[in-house]
Amino acid sequence: MTEQPPTFSPQLLSGKRILITGGGTGLGRGVARHLVDHGAEVHLWGRREAVLSEAAAEASASRPGSVHFHTVDVRDYDNVDETMGRIWDDHGPLTGVVNNAAANFIAQTKDLSPRAFSAITSTVMNGSFHTTHAAGRRWIADGLPGSVLSTLTTWVWTGSAFVVPSAMAKAAVHSMTMSLAVEWAKYNIRVNALAPGPIPTDYAWEMLNPTDKSSVGATQADQIPAGRTGTMAELANLTMFLLSDACDYLTGQTIAMDGGQMLAGPGTFAGLTSLSDADWAQIKETSKAASESSKAQRSV
Ligand code: HXC
């Protein structure tokens, strides 16, 4: 399916200043361009400076100067808080935060090391909390409204075999979404989340579908009632609607957009149950090679 043309006014996000964590790659990078094309100023966070710089240039093609980037590890609260302070001081307060930074790979849970568990959960759960907290406390202190949008998955309702740390951490962010929506409504801060079904992006696809044998997991179009995976334009449209002023009464919700995948049952990696230990060893080798090559480019 080809990318759709913009369906909103090009001024929809005019005056908005939006942070996307994990914005150098994947869904965050893809959405950034659409935010810019609809009037927003965008800040991208990630761990690899060269990747961020390239993503910022690409996203700001239609409006040079509208995208800024910062090397930040969202697992480190001090790093998050210090960078948030610099955004506030140097560029002005954010109006929205997209908790998009994620870490994930498929693996048998029995074989996960504590470090592997922590690499995933600290990025997704701690990182989302750190970023939300650092922006939220500033909005509250300044008396400004704000909007938080986290990128989750439908596993927050169903769980998913073979991606257990990710499912656990995203369920925690779903809980943060519901909890903070109540606590921060009086400050005009909205807290929502999206649960997109599979939308192909380079790196995530390698981690979630590394070998031929792994192609019975949640990334497959034939498991989706709509018969296809989602598009970046569809994700961007829902993101922009939620970050705009069109729906100030909407808070505390995690909205699934998955072509009906979850309701049809197989939106998880349950299909991998039939794989052997030898299959899993090959999966580990392939996905670790992909993460090592990405790691070599990091600057924080
Ligand atoms: C088993 C692995 C592994 C693998 C790493 N480890 N990769 N174990 N299988 N494929 C283990 C390592 O051996 C180590 O444990 C521990 O994990 C930490 O590894 P590091 O490489 O030091 O961690 P780190 O540098 O933090 O990298 C984290 C990462 C990496 C998850 C491995 O891929 C990453 O940073 N990814 C970010 C982007 C990402 O994953 N995006 C996909 C999101 S998709 P030991 O004990 O050996 O030291 C998503 C949902 C999609 O979220 C939904 C679709 C429907």
CSV table of C-alpha atoms and ligand atoms in Angstrom, one decimal:
chain,number,residue,atom,x,y,z
A,1,MET,CA,0.0,0.0,0.0
A,2,THR,CA,1.4,3.4,-0.9
A,3,GLU,CA,1.7,6.3,1.6
A,4,GLN,CA,-1.5,8.4,1.8
A,5,PRO,CA,-1.5,12.1,1.3
A,6,PRO,CA,-2.0,14.3,4.4
A,7,THR,CA,-5.7,14.4,5.4
A,8,PHE,CA,-5.5,17.2,7.9
A,9,SER,CA,-5.0,21.0,7.6
A,10,PRO,CA,-1.3,21.8,7.2
A,11,GLN,CA,-1.7,24.1,10.2
A,12,LEU,CA,-3.1,21.3,12.5
A,13,LEU,CA,0.0,21.4,14.7
A,14,SER,CA,1.0,25.0,14.2
A,15,GLY,CA,2.6,26.3,17.4
A,16,LYS,CA,3.1,22.7,18.8
A,17,ARG,CA,6.6,21.7,20.1
A,18,ILE,CA,6.8,17.9,20.2
A,19,LEU,CA,9.4,15.5,21.5
A,20,ILE,CA,9.7,12.0,20.0
A,21,THR,CA,11.9,9.6,21.9
A,22,GLY,CA,13.6,7.0,19.8
A,23,GLY,CA,13.1,9.4,16.9
A,24,GLY,CA,16.1,8.5,14.9
A,25,THR,CA,14.7,5.3,13.5
A,26,GLY,CA,11.5,3.2,13.0
A,27,LEU,CA,8.1,4.6,13.8
A,28,GLY,CA,9.3,7.7,15.5
A,29,ARG,CA,11.4,8.7,12.5
A,30,GLY,CA,8.5,8.0,10.1
A,31,VAL,CA,6.0,10.1,12.1
A,32,ALA,CA,8.3,13.1,12.6
A,33,ARG,CA,8.1,14.2,9.0
A,34,HIS,CA,4.3,14.2,9.2
A,35,LEU,CA,4.3,16.4,12.3
A,36,VAL,CA,6.6,18.9,10.6
A,37,ASP,CA,4.4,18.9,7.5
A,38,HIS,CA,1.5,19.9,9.7
A,39,GLY,CA,3.3,22.8,11.4
A,40,ALA,CA,5.0,21.4,14.5
A,41,GLU,CA,8.5,22.0,15.7
A,42,VAL,CA,10.0,18.6,16.6
A,43,HIS,CA,12.7,17.4,18.9
A,44,LEU,CA,14.2,13.9,18.3
A,45,TRP,CA,15.9,11.9,21.0
A,46,GLY,CA,18.1,8.8,20.5
A,47,ARG,CA,21.4,7.3,21.3
A,48,ARG,CA,23.1,7.6,17.9
A,49,GLU,CA,24.1,11.1,16.8
A,50,ALA,CA,24.7,10.3,13.1
A,51,VAL,CA,21.4,8.5,12.8
A,52,LEU,CA,19.5,11.4,14.6
A,53,SER,CA,21.2,14.0,12.4
A,54,GLU,CA,20.1,12.1,9.2
A,55,ALA,CA,16.6,11.7,10.6
A,56,ALA,CA,16.3,15.4,11.5
A,57,ALA,CA,17.5,16.4,8.0
A,58,GLU,CA,15.0,14.1,6.4
A,59,ALA,CA,12.0,15.1,8.6
A,60,SER,CA,12.7,18.9,8.2
A,61,ALA,CA,13.0,18.7,4.4
A,62,SER,CA,9.8,20.7,3.9
A,63,ARG,CA,10.6,23.2,6.7
A,64,PRO,CA,14.4,23.5,7.4
A,65,GLY,CA,15.2,24.4,11.0
A,66,SER,CA,12.0,22.8,12.4
A,67,VAL,CA,13.6,19.6,13.8
A,68,HIS,CA,16.2,19.5,16.6
A,69,PHE,CA,18.0,16.5,17.9
A,70,HIS,CA,19.7,15.5,21.2
A,71,THR,CA,21.6,12.3,22.1
A,72,VAL,CA,19.9,11.0,25.2
A,73,ASP,CA,19.6,7.5,26.8
A,74,VAL,CA,16.0,7.5,28.2
A,75,ARG,CA,17.1,4.9,30.8
A,76,ASP,CA,19.1,7.5,32.6
A,77,TYR,CA,16.9,10.0,34.5
A,78,ASP,CA,19.6,12.6,35.0
A,79,ASN,CA,20.3,12.6,31.3
A,80,VAL,CA,16.6,12.9,30.5
A,81,ASP,CA,16.0,15.7,33.0
A,82,GLU,CA,19.0,17.7,32.0
A,83,THR,CA,18.2,17.5,28.3
A,84,MET,CA,14.5,18.4,29.0
A,85,GLY,CA,15.7,21.5,30.9
A,86,ARG,CA,17.9,22.5,27.9
A,87,ILE,CA,14.9,22.2,25.6
A,88,TRP,CA,12.8,24.4,27.9
A,89,ASP,CA,15.6,27.0,28.2
A,90,ASP,CA,16.9,27.1,24.7
A,91,HIS,CA,13.7,26.4,22.6
A,92,GLY,CA,10.7,26.9,24.8
A,93,PRO,CA,8.4,24.5,26.6
A,94,LEU,CA,7.2,21.4,24.8
A,95,THR,CA,3.5,21.0,24.2
A,96,GLY,CA,3.6,17.2,23.7
A,97,VAL,CA,5.8,14.1,24.4
A,98,VAL,CA,5.7,10.9,22.3
A,99,ASN,CA,7.2,8.0,24.3
A,100,ASN,CA,8.3,6.0,21.3
A,101,ALA,CA,11.7,4.6,22.4
A,102,ALA,CA,11.6,0.9,22.6
A,103,ALA,CA,13.8,-2.2,22.8
A,104,ASN,CA,12.7,-5.7,21.8
A,105,PHE,CA,13.7,-9.0,20.4
A,106,ILE,CA,12.1,-12.4,20.2
A,107,ALA,CA,13.5,-15.0,22.5
A,108,GLN,CA,12.5,-17.9,24.7
A,109,THR,CA,12.0,-16.4,28.2
A,110,LYS,CA,13.8,-19.3,29.9
A,111,ASP,CA,17.0,-18.2,28.1
A,112,LEU,CA,16.8,-14.5,28.9
A,113,SER,CA,19.6,-13.1,31.1
A,114,PRO,CA,18.9,-10.5,33.7
A,115,ARG,CA,20.7,-7.9,31.6
A,116,ALA,CA,18.5,-8.7,28.6
A,117,PHE,CA,15.4,-8.3,30.7
A,118,SER,CA,16.7,-5.0,32.0
A,119,ALA,CA,17.8,-3.7,28.6
A,120,ILE,CA,14.2,-4.0,27.4
A,121,THR,CA,12.2,-3.0,30.5
A,122,SER,CA,14.4,-0.1,31.5
A,123,THR,CA,14.1,1.4,28.0
A,124,VAL,CA,10.3,0.9,27.7
A,125,MET,CA,9.0,1.3,31.2
A,126,ASN,CA,11.7,3.5,33.0
A,127,GLY,CA,12.3,5.5,29.9
A,128,SER,CA,8.7,6.4,29.4
A,129,PHE,CA,8.3,7.3,33.0
A,130,HIS,CA,11.5,9.4,33.1
A,131,THR,CA,10.4,11.4,30.0
A,132,THR,CA,6.8,11.8,31.1
A,133,HIS,CA,7.9,12.9,34.6
A,134,ALA,CA,10.6,15.4,33.3
A,135,ALA,CA,8.0,17.1,31.0
A,136,GLY,CA,5.0,16.8,33.3
A,137,ARG,CA,6.6,18.4,36.3
A,138,ARG,CA,7.7,21.3,34.2
A,139,TRP,CA,4.2,21.7,32.7
A,140,ILE,CA,2.7,21.7,36.2
A,141,ALA,CA,5.3,24.2,37.6
A,142,ASP,CA,4.7,26.5,34.6
A,143,GLY,CA,0.9,26.1,34.6
A,144,LEU,CA,1.0,24.9,31.0
A,145,PRO,CA,-1.2,22.2,29.4
A,146,GLY,CA,0.5,19.2,27.9
A,147,SER,CA,-0.1,15.9,26.0
A,148,VAL,CA,1.7,12.6,26.5
A,149,LEU,CA,1.3,9.8,23.9
A,150,SER,CA,3.0,6.5,24.4
A,151,THR,CA,3.6,3.9,21.7
A,152,LEU,CA,2.4,0.5,23.0
A,153,THR,CA,1.2,-2.8,21.5
A,154,THR,CA,-2.0,-4.8,21.9
A,155,TRP,CA,0.0,-7.2,24.1
A,156,VAL,CA,-0.9,-4.8,27.0
A,157,TRP,CA,-4.3,-6.6,27.0
A,158,THR,CA,-3.3,-10.1,25.8
A,159,GLY,CA,0.3,-10.5,26.9
A,160,SER,CA,2.6,-12.2,24.3
A,161,ALA,CA,4.8,-15.3,24.5
A,162,PHE,CA,8.4,-14.8,23.3
A,163,VAL,CA,8.4,-11.0,23.9
A,164,VAL,CA,7.7,-11.2,27.7
A,165,PRO,CA,9.9,-8.2,28.9
A,166,SER,CA,8.4,-6.0,26.2
A,167,ALA,CA,4.8,-7.1,27.0
A,168,MET,CA,5.4,-6.5,30.7
A,169,ALA,CA,7.0,-3.1,30.3
A,170,LYS,CA,4.4,-1.9,27.8
A,171,ALA,CA,1.6,-3.1,30.2
A,172,ALA,CA,3.2,-0.9,32.9
A,173,VAL,CA,3.1,2.1,30.6
A,174,HIS,CA,-0.5,1.4,29.8
A,175,SER,CA,-1.1,1.5,33.6
A,176,MET,CA,0.9,4.8,33.8
A,177,THR,CA,-1.4,6.2,31.1
A,178,MET,CA,-4.6,5.4,33.0
A,179,SER,CA,-3.2,6.5,36.3
A,180,LEU,CA,-1.6,9.8,35.3
A,181,ALA,CA,-4.7,10.7,33.2
A,182,VAL,CA,-6.6,11.0,36.5
A,183,GLU,CA,-3.9,12.6,38.5
A,184,TRP,CA,-2.9,15.2,35.9
A,185,ALA,CA,-6.3,16.1,34.4
A,186,LYS,CA,-6.6,19.0,36.7
A,187,TYR,CA,-3.4,20.4,35.2
A,188,ASN,CA,-4.8,20.1,31.7
A,189,ILE,CA,-2.3,17.4,30.9
A,190,ARG,CA,-3.7,14.5,28.8
A,191,VAL,CA,-2.1,11.1,28.8
A,192,ASN,CA,-2.9,8.6,26.1
A,193,ALA,CA,-1.3,5.7,24.2
A,194,LEU,CA,-1.5,4.0,20.8
A,195,ALA,CA,-1.3,0.3,20.2
A,196,PRO,CA,-0.4,-0.1,16.6
A,197,GLY,CA,-0.4,-3.5,14.9
A,198,PRO,CA,2.6,-4.4,12.8
A,199,ILE,CA,4.0,-1.5,10.7
A,200,PRO,CA,7.1,-2.6,8.9
A,201,THR,CA,10.3,-0.7,9.8
A,202,ASP,CA,13.9,-1.9,9.1
A,203,TYR,CA,15.4,-2.6,12.5
A,204,ALA,CA,12.2,-3.8,14.4
A,205,TRP,CA,11.5,-6.2,11.6
A,206,GLU,CA,14.9,-7.8,12.0
A,207,MET,CA,14.4,-8.2,15.7
A,208,LEU,CA,10.9,-9.5,15.5
A,209,ASN,CA,11.3,-11.7,12.4
A,210,PRO,CA,14.9,-12.6,12.1
A,211,THR,CA,14.8,-16.0,10.2
A,212,ASP,CA,12.5,-17.9,7.9
A,213,LYS,CA,11.3,-20.1,10.7
A,214,SER,CA,10.3,-17.0,12.8
A,215,SER,CA,7.7,-15.9,10.2
A,216,VAL,CA,4.8,-17.4,12.2
A,217,GLY,CA,4.8,-14.4,14.6
A,218,ALA,CA,2.8,-11.2,14.9
A,219,THR,CA,4.3,-9.4,12.0
A,220,GLN,CA,2.5,-11.5,9.3
A,221,ALA,CA,-0.1,-9.9,7.1
A,222,ASP,CA,-2.0,-13.1,6.7
A,223,GLN,CA,-2.9,-13.0,10.4
A,224,ILE,CA,-4.6,-9.6,10.1
A,225,PRO,CA,-8.3,-9.4,9.1
A,226,ALA,CA,-7.6,-6.3,7.0
A,227,GLY,CA,-5.1,-8.5,5.0
A,228,ARG,CA,-2.2,-6.1,5.3
A,229,THR,CA,0.2,-4.4,7.8
A,230,GLY,CA,-0.4,-0.8,8.8
A,231,THR,CA,1.2,2.3,7.1
A,232,MET,CA,3.3,5.1,8.6
A,233,ALA,CA,0.8,7.6,7.2
A,234,GLU,CA,-2.1,5.9,9.2
A,235,LEU,CA,0.0,6.0,12.4
A,236,ALA,CA,1.0,9.6,11.8
A,237,ASN,CA,-2.7,10.6,11.2
A,238,LEU,CA,-3.8,9.1,14.5
A,239,THR,CA,-0.8,10.5,16.3
A,240,MET,CA,-1.5,14.0,14.9
A,241,PHE,CA,-5.1,13.9,15.9
A,242,LEU,CA,-4.2,12.9,19.4
A,243,LEU,CA,-1.5,15.6,19.7
A,244,SER,CA,-3.8,18.3,18.2
A,245,ASP,CA,-6.4,20.5,20.0
A,246,ALA,CA,-9.2,18.5,18.4
A,247,CYS,CA,-9.9,16.2,21.3
A,248,ASP,CA,-9.0,17.8,24.7
A,249,TYR,CA,-11.5,15.6,26.5
A,250,LEU,CA,-9.8,12.4,25.4
A,251,THR,CA,-7.5,11.1,28.1
A,252,GLY,CA,-6.4,7.8,29.8
A,253,GLN,CA,-7.0,5.8,26.7
A,254,THR,CA,-4.8,3.3,24.8
A,255,ILE,CA,-6.2,3.1,21.3
A,256,ALA,CA,-5.5,0.0,19.2
A,257,MET,CA,-5.1,0.4,15.4
A,258,ASP,CA,-4.3,-3.0,14.0
A,259,GLY,CA,-6.6,-3.9,11.2
A,260,GLY,CA,-8.6,-6.1,13.6
A,261,GLN,CA,-5.6,-8.3,14.4
A,262,MET,CA,-6.1,-8.5,18.2
A,263,LEU,CA,-9.8,-9.2,18.0
A,264,ALA,CA,-9.2,-12.0,15.6
A,265,GLY,CA,-6.9,-13.7,18.1
A,266,PRO,CA,-3.4,-14.2,16.8
A,267,GLY,CA,-1.8,-10.7,17.4
A,268,THR,CA,1.1,-12.2,19.4
A,269,PHE,CA,4.1,-14.4,18.9
A,270,ALA,CA,2.2,-17.6,20.1
A,271,GLY,CA,2.8,-19.2,16.7
A,272,LEU,CA,6.5,-19.5,17.6
A,273,THR,CA,5.7,-22.2,20.1
A,274,SER,CA,6.5,-24.9,17.5
A,275,LEU,CA,10.1,-23.7,17.1
A,276,SER,CA,13.0,-25.9,18.3
A,277,ASP,CA,15.9,-24.9,20.5
A,278,ALA,CA,18.1,-25.0,17.3
A,279,ASP,CA,15.7,-22.6,15.6
A,280,TRP,CA,16.0,-20.3,18.6
A,281,ALA,CA,19.8,-20.4,18.6
A,282,GLN,CA,19.7,-19.3,15.0
A,283,ILE,CA,17.2,-16.5,15.8
A,284,LYS,CA,19.4,-15.3,18.6
A,285,GLU,CA,22.5,-15.2,16.4
A,286,THR,CA,20.7,-13.3,13.6
A,287,SER,CA,19.0,-10.7,15.9
A,288,LYS,CA,22.2,-10.2,18.0
A,289,ALA,CA,24.2,-9.4,14.9
A,290,ALA,CA,21.6,-6.7,14.0
A,291,SER,CA,21.7,-5.2,17.5
A,292,GLU,CA,25.5,-5.2,17.6
A,293,SER,CA,25.7,-3.3,14.3
A,294,SER,CA,23.3,-0.7,15.6
A,295,LYS,CA,25.2,-0.4,18.9
A,296,ALA,CA,28.4,0.3,17.1
A,297,GLN,CA,26.9,3.6,15.9
A,298,ARG,CA,25.9,4.9,19.4
A,299,SER,CA,27.3,8.0,20.9
A,300,VAL,CA,25.7,7.7,24.4
B,1,HXC,C1,18.9,-12.8,23.3
B,1,HXC,C2,20.0,-10.8,23.6
B,1,HXC,C3,19.7,-10.4,22.3
B,1,HXC,C4,19.0,-11.4,21.5
B,1,HXC,C5,20.7,-8.8,23.2
B,1,HXC,N1,20.6,-9.8,24.1
B,1,HXC,N2,20.2,-9.2,22.1
B,1,HXC,N3,19.6,-12.0,24.1
B,1,HXC,N4,18.6,-12.6,22.0
B,1,HXC,N5,18.7,-11.1,20.2
B,1,HXC,C6,21.1,-9.7,25.5
B,1,HXC,C7,22.6,-9.5,25.5
B,1,HXC,O1,23.3,-10.7,25.4
B,1,HXC,C8,22.8,-8.9,26.9
B,1,HXC,O2,22.8,-9.8,28.0
B,1,HXC,C9,21.6,-8.0,27.1
B,1,HXC,O3,20.6,-8.5,26.2
B,1,HXC,C10,21.8,-6.6,26.8
B,1,HXC,O4,22.4,-6.4,25.5
B,1,HXC,P1,23.0,-5.1,25.0
B,1,HXC,O5,23.3,-5.2,23.6
B,1,HXC,O6,24.1,-4.7,25.9
B,1,HXC,O7,21.8,-4.1,25.3
B,1,HXC,P2,21.5,-2.7,24.7
B,1,HXC,O8,22.7,-2.1,24.1
B,1,HXC,O9,20.7,-1.9,25.7
B,1,HXC,O10,20.5,-3.1,23.5
B,1,HXC,C11,19.2,-3.5,23.7
B,1,HXC,C12,18.6,-4.2,22.5
B,1,HXC,C13,18.8,-3.5,21.2
B,1,HXC,C14,17.2,-4.5,22.8
B,1,HXC,C15,19.4,-5.6,22.4
B,1,HXC,O11,18.3,-4.2,20.1
B,1,HXC,C16,18.2,-2.1,21.2
B,1,HXC,O12,18.7,-1.2,21.8
B,1,HXC,N6,17.1,-1.9,20.5
B,1,HXC,C17,16.4,-0.6,20.4
B,1,HXC,C18,15.4,-0.6,19.2
B,1,HXC,C19,14.4,-1.7,19.1
B,1,HXC,O13,14.6,-2.8,19.6
B,1,HXC,N7,13.3,-1.5,18.5
B,1,HXC,C20,12.3,-2.5,18.3
B,1,HXC,C21,11.1,-2.2,19.0
B,1,HXC,S1,9.8,-3.2,18.4
B,1,HXC,P3,24.1,-10.5,28.6
B,1,HXC,O14,23.6,-11.2,29.8
B,1,HXC,O15,24.6,-11.4,27.5
B,1,HXC,O16,25.1,-9.4,28.9
B,1,HXC,C22,8.6,-3.2,19.6
B,1,HXC,C23,7.2,-3.8,19.4
B,1,HXC,C24,6.8,-4.0,18.0
B,1,HXC,O17,8.8,-2.6,20.7
B,1,HXC,C25,5.4,-4.6,17.9
B,1,HXC,C26,5.1,-5.2,16.6
B,1,HXC,C27,3.7,-5.8,16.5
